[in-house]
Structure formats: C-alpha cells, structure tokens
PDB file of C-alpha atoms in Angstrom:
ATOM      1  CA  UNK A   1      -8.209  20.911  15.424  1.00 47.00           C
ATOM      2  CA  UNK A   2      -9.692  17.587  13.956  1.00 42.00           C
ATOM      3  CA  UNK A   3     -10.988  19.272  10.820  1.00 45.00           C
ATOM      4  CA  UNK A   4      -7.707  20.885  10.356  1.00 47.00           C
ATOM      5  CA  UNK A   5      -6.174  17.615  10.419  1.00 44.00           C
ATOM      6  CA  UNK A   6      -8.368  15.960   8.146  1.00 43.00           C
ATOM      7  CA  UNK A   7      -7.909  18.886   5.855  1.00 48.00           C
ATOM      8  CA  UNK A   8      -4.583  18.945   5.951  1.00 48.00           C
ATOM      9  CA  UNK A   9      -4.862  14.864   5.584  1.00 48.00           C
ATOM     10  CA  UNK A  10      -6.874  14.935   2.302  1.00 47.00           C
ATOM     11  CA  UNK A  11      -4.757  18.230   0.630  1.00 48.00           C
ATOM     12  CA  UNK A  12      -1.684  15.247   1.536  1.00 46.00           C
ATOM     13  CA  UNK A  13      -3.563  12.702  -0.631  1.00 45.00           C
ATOM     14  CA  UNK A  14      -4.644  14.862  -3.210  1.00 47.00           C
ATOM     15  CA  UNK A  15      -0.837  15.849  -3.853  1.00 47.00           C
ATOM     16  CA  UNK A  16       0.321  12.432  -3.806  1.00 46.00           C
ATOM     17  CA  UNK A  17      -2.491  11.325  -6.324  1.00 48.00           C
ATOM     18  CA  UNK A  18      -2.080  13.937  -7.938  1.00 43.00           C
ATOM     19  CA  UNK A  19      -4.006  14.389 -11.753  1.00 36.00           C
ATOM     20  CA  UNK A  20      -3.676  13.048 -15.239  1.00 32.00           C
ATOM     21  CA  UNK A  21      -5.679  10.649 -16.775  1.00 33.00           C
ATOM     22  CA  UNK A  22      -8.553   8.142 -14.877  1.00 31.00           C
ATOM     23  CA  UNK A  23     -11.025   9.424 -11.815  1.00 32.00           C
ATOM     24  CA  UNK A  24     -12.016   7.382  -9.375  1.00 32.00           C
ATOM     25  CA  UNK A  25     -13.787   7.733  -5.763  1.00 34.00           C
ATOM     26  CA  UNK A  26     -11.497   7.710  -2.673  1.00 36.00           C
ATOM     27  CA  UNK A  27     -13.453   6.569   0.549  1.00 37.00           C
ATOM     28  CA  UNK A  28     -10.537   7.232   3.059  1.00 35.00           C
ATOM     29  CA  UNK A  29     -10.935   6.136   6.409  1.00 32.00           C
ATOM     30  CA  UNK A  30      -8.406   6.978   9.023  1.00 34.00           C
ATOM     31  CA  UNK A  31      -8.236   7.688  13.473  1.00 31.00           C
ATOM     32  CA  UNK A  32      -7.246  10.971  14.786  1.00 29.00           C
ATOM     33  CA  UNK A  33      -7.104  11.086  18.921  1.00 29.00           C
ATOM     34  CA  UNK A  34      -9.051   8.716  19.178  1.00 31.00           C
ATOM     35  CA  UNK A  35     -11.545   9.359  16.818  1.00 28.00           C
ATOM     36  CA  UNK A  36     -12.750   8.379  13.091  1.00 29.00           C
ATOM     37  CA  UNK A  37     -13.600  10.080  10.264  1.00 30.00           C
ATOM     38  CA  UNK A  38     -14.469   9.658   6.505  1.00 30.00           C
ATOM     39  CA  UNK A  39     -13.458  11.839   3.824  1.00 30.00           C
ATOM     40  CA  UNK A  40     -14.520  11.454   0.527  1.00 31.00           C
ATOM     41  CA  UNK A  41     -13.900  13.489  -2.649  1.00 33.00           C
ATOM     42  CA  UNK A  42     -13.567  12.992  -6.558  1.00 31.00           C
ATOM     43  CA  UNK A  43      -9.458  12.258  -7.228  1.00 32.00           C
ATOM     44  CA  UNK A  44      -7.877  11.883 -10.693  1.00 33.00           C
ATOM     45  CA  UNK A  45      -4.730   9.310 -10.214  1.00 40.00           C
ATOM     46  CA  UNK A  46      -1.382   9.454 -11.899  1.00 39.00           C
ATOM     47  CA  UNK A  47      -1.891   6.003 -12.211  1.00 40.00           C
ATOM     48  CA  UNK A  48      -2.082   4.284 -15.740  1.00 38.00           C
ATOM     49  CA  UNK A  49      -4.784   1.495 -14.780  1.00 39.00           C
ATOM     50  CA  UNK A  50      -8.475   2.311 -13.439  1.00 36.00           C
ATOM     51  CA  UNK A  51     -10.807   1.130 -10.920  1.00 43.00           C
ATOM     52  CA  UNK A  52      -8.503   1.530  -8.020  1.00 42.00           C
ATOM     53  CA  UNK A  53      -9.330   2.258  -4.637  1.00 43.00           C
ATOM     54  CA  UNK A  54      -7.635   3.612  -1.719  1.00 45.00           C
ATOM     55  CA  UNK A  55      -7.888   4.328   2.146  1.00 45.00           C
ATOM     56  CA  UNK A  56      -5.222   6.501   4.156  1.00 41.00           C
ATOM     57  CA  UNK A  57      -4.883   5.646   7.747  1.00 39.00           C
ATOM     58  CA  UNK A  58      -3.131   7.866  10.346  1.00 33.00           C
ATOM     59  CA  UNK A  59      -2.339   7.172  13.832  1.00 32.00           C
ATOM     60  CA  UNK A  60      -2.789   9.330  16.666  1.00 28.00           C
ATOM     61  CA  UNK A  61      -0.330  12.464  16.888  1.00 29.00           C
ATOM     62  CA  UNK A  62       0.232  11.930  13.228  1.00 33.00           C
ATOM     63  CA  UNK A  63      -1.443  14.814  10.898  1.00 31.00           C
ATOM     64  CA  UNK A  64      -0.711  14.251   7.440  1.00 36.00           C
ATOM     65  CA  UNK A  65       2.366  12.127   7.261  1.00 37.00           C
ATOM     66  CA  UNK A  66       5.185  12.872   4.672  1.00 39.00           C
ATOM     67  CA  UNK A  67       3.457  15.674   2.955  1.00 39.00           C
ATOM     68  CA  UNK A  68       5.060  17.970   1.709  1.00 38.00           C
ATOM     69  CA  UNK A  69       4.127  20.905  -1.459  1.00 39.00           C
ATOM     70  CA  UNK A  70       8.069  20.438  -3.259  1.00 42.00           C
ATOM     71  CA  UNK A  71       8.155  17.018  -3.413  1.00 55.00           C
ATOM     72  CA  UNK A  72       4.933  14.897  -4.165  1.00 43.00           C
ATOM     73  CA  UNK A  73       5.905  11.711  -5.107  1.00 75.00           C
ATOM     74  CA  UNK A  74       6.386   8.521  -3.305  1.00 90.00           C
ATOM     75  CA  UNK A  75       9.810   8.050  -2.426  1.00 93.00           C
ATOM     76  CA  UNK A  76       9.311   4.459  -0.952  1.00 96.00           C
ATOM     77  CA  UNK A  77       6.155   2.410  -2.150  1.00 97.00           C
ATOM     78  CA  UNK A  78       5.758  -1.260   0.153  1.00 98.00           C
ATOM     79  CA  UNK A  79       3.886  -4.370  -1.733  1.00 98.00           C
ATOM     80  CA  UNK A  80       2.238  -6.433   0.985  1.00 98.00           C
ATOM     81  CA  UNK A  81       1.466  -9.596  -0.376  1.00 97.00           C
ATOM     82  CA  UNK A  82      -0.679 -11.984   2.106  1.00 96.00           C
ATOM     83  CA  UNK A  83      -1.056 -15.259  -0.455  1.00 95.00           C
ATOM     84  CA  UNK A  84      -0.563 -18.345  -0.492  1.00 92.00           C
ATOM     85  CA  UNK A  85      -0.076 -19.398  -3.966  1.00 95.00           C
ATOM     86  CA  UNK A  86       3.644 -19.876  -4.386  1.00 95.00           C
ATOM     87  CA  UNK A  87       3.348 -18.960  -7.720  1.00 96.00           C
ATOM     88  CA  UNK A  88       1.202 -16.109  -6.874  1.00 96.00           C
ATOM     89  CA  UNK A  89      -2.766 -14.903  -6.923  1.00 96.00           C
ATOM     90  CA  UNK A  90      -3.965 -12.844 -10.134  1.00 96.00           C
ATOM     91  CA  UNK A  91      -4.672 -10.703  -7.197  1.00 96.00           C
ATOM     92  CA  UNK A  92      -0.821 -10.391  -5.914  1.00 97.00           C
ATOM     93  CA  UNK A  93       0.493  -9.889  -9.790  1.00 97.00           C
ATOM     94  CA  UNK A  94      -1.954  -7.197 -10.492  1.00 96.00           C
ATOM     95  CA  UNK A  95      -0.749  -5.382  -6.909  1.00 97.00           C
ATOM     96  CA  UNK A  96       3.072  -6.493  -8.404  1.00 97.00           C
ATOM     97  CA  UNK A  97       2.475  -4.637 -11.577  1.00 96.00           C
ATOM     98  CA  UNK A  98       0.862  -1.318 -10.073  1.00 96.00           C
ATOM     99  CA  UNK A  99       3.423  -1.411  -7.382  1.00 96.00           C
ATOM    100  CA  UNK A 100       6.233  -1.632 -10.195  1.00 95.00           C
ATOM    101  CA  UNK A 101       4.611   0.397 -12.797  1.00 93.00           C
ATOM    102  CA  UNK A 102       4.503   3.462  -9.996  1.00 94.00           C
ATOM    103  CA  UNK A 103       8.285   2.998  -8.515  1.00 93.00           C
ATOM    104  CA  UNK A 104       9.319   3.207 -11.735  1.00 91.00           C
ATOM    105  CA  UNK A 105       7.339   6.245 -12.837  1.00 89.00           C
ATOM    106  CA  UNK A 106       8.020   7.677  -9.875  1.00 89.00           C
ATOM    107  CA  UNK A 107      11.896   6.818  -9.103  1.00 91.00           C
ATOM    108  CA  UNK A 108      10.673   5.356  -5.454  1.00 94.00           C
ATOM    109  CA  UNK A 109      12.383   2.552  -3.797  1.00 95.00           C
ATOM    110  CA  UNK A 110      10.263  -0.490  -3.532  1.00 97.00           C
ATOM    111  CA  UNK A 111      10.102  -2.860  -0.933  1.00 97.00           C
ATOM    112  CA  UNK A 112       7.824  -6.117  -0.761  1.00 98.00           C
ATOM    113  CA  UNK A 113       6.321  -7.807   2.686  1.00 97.00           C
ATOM    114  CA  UNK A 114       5.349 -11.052   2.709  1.00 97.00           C
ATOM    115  CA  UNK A 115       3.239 -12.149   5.531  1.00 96.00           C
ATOM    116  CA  UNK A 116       2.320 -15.798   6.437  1.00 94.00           C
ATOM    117  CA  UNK A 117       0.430 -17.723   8.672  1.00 87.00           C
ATOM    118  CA  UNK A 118       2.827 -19.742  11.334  1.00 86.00           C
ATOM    119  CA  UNK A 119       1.918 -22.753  10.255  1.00 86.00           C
ATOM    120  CA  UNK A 120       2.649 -22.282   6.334  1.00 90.00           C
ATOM    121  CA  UNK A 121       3.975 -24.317   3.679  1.00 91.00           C
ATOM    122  CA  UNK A 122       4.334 -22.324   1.326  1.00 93.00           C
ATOM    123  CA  UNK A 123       7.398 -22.792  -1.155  1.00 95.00           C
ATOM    124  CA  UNK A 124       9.054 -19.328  -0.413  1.00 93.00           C
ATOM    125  CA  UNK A 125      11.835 -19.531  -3.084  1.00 95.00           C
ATOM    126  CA  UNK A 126       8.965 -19.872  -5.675  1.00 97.00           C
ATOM    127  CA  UNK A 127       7.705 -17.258  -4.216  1.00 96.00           C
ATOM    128  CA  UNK A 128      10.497 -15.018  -4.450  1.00 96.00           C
ATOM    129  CA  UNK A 129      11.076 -16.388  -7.961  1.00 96.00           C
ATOM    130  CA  UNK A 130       7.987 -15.833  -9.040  1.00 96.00           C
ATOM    131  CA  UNK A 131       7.793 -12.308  -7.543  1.00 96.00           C
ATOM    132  CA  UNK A 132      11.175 -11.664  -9.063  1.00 96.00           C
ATOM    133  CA  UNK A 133      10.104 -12.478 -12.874  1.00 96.00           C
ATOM    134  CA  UNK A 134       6.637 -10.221 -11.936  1.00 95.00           C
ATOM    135  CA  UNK A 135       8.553  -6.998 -10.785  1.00 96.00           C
ATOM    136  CA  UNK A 136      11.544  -7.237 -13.482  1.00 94.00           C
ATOM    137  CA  UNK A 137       8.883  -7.713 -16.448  1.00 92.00           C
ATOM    138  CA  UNK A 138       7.462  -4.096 -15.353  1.00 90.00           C
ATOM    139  CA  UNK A 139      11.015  -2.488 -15.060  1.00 90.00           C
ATOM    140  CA  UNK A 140      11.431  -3.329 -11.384  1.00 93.00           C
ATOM    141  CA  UNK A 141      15.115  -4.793 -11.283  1.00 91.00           C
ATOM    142  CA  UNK A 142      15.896  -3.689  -7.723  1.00 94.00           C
ATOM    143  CA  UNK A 143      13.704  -4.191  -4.745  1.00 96.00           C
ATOM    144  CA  UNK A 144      14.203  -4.798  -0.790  1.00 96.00           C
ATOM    145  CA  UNK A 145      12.234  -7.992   0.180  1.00 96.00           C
ATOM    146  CA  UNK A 146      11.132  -9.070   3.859  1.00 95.00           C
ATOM    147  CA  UNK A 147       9.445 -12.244   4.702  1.00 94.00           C
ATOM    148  CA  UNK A 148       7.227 -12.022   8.318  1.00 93.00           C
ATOM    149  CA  UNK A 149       5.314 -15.364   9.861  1.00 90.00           C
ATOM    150  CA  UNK A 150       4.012 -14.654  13.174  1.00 83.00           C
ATOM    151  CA  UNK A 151       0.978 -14.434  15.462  1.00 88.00           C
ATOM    152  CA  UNK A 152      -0.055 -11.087  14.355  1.00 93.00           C
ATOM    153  CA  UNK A 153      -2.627 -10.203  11.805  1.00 95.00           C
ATOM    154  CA  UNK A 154      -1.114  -9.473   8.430  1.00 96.00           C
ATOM    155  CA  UNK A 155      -2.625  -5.971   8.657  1.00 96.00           C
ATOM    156  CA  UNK A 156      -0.754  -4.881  11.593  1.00 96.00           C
ATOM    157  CA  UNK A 157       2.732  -6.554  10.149  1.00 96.00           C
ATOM    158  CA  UNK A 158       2.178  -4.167   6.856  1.00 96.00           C
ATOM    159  CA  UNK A 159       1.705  -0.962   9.415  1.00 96.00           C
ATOM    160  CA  UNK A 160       4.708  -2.498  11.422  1.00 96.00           C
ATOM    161  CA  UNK A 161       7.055  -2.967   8.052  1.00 97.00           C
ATOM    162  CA  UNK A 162       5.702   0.353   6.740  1.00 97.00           C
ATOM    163  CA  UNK A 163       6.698   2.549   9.547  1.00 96.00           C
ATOM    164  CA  UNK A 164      10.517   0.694   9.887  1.00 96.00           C
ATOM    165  CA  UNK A 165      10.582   1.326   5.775  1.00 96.00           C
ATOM    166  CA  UNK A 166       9.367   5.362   6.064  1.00 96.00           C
ATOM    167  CA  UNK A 167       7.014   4.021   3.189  1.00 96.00           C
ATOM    168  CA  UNK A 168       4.887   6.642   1.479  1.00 95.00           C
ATOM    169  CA  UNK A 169       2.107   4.514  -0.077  1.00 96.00           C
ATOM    170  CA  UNK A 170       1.231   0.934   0.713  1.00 97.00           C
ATOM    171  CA  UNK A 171       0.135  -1.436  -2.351  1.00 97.00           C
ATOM    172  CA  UNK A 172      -1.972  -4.284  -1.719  1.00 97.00           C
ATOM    173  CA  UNK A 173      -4.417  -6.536  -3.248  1.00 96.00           C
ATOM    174  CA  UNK A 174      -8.365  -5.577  -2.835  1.00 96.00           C
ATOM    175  CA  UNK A 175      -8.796  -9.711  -3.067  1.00 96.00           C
ATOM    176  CA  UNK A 176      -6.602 -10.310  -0.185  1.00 96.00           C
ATOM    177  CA  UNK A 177      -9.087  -7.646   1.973  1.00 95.00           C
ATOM    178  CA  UNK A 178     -12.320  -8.952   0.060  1.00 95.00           C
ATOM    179  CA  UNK A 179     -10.854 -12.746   1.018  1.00 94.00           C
ATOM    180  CA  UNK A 180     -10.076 -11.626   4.562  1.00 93.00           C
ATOM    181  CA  UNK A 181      -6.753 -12.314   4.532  1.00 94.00           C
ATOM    182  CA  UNK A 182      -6.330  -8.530   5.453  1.00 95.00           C
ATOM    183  CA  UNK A 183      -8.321  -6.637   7.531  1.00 95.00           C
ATOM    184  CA  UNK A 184      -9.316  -3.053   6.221  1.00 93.00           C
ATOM    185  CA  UNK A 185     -10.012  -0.921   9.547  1.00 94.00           C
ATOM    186  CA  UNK A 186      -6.820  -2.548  11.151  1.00 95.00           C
ATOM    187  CA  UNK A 187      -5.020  -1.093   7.654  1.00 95.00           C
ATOM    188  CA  UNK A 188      -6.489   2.148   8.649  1.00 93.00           C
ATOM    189  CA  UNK A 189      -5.570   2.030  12.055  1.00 94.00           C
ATOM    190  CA  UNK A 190      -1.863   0.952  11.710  1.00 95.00           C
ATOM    191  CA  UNK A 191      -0.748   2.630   8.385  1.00 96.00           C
ATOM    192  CA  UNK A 192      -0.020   6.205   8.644  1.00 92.00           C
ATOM    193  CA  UNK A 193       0.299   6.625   4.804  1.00 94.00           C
ATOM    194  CA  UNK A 194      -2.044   6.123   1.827  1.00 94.00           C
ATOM    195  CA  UNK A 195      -2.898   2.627   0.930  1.00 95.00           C
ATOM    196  CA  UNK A 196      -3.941   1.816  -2.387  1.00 96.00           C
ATOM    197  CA  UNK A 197      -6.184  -1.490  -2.983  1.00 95.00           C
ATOM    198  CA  UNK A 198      -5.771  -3.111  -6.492  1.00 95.00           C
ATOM    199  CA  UNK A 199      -8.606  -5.350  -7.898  1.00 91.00           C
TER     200      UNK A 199
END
C-alpha cells in the first residue's frame, strides 16, 4: 500500500512540475502511516529560473494531495517568508519573484505568510510595502496576506496556513532553512503539498 502511495505521490509531483526547459534533482521527503520515505528522480520544471529544489510532505491518510490528470497546475501557491529584514532578505525577494513569476504563469491565487518570533520588532508596514513593490514588479497585483507571531515553529505555521488556504505548492526561501529559521523535516511533516526551496 506504501509503494502505491509513494507512486501515486511522485506521478502527483511530476504533473505539477511538469516539463519545459531546466532539470534539476528532486530529493522529496515525506511520512506515510507513520513511516518515511525518499523518492528521488530526474524532473524538468516549468519554472523559468534553475537550481531549485523541492521536498513534498504528506501527512498521514493523505496519498497524493490535489492531484489530479485534467488540471495540473497550481491553483493556490503560499510564500512563507520567515525574515526579519523589514525591507526584506535577497533570500525572501528571490522566493517573491518565483512565487510571482509562477501565479502568474499559472493563473493561481497567491497568498503570503509571514511568521515572526513573539518578541519581534520588526517594522511590518515596511514589510508589507516592501513585499508589495516585490510582487507587483513581477505582475503580482493581487495577493491575500496573513501575518502569524506565536510560540510555534515557523514550519508548522506554513503547514497550518497551507492547509486553511487549500494551497497547492508552498514557496519558500532555501536561506531561511539553511539559516534555521525553518526547519526542513517539520516542512515535510506538516505540508501535505509540494514545497519548493529557492536559493
């Protein structure tokens, strides 16, 4: 039953990825009952940039969310953005500009997460501001935004915001995992859709 659901997993990310253009190598990691598994496997990404990778995560009881073989594009993409510049990382406007670029190749809805620590200063109307001018330069004009600071790790809050949102792929910045600001297995564990890291 496992291997059927990892089959059924990849075939899910292969459509959504599906070809034109750059390759790259997709190390997705994701729980089924219980229990982890790895699939691996050459992609080519309708995605204009390179050097992208990505990691799918699905939850127990959950075999190969959203896929479908009429319809495989991403019908609601979430940014999560875990930064603290107000004016935001090279890191966060590189995840901005894939996140944009794709809504707007794709027609999806786009909706953007910001998580904070609970004891942040950040400016949040720079922020927003500074996200705004980001997202509009790649075509983005309209775009749900939600703003969470609590005691849980970031990671969790982006599979929390993803499953209220019925997102389809997850866009975040690789620095914000290599930094530690998110947590890679918990992305796995809590997001039940593909995630897609942006260096």
């Amino acid at each position: 039953r496992h291997v059927g659901q990892s089959r059924r997993l990849e075939a899910s990310v292969r459509r959504n990825l599906r070809t034109t253009g750059k390759h790259f190598d997709m190390a997705a990691t994701r729980t089924i009952s219980g229990k982890t598994a790895t699939v691996t496997g050459r992609l080519r990404a309708k995605i204009r940039s390179s050097g992208y990778t990505a990691t799918c995560g699905v939850r127990r009881h959950h075999a190969a969310a959203g896929a479908t073989d009429t319809n495989p594009m991403f019908k609601h993409i979430l940014l999560c953005l875990v930064d603290n510049n107000p004016y935001l990382s090279e890191g966060s406007r590189q995840a901005a500009l894939v996140a944009a670029s794709l809504g707007k190749q794709f027609g999806s809805r786009l909706t953007v997460l910001a998580v904070d620590k609970p004891d942040s200063q950040i400016d949040q109307e720079q922020r927003a501001s500074a996200l705004k001018f980001h997202l509009e330069e790649h075509g983005m004009q309209d775009y749900a935004m939600y703003e969470r600071n609590d005691d849980k790790p970031p990671s969790v809050s982006c599979g929390d915001v993803a499953d209220e949102v019925d997102a389809e792929l997850v866009v975040v910045s690789a620095d914000a995992v290599h930094e530690h600001s998110l947590n890679a297995n918990l992305l796995a564990e809590f997001v039940d859709c593909p995630v897609l890291m942006v260096p």
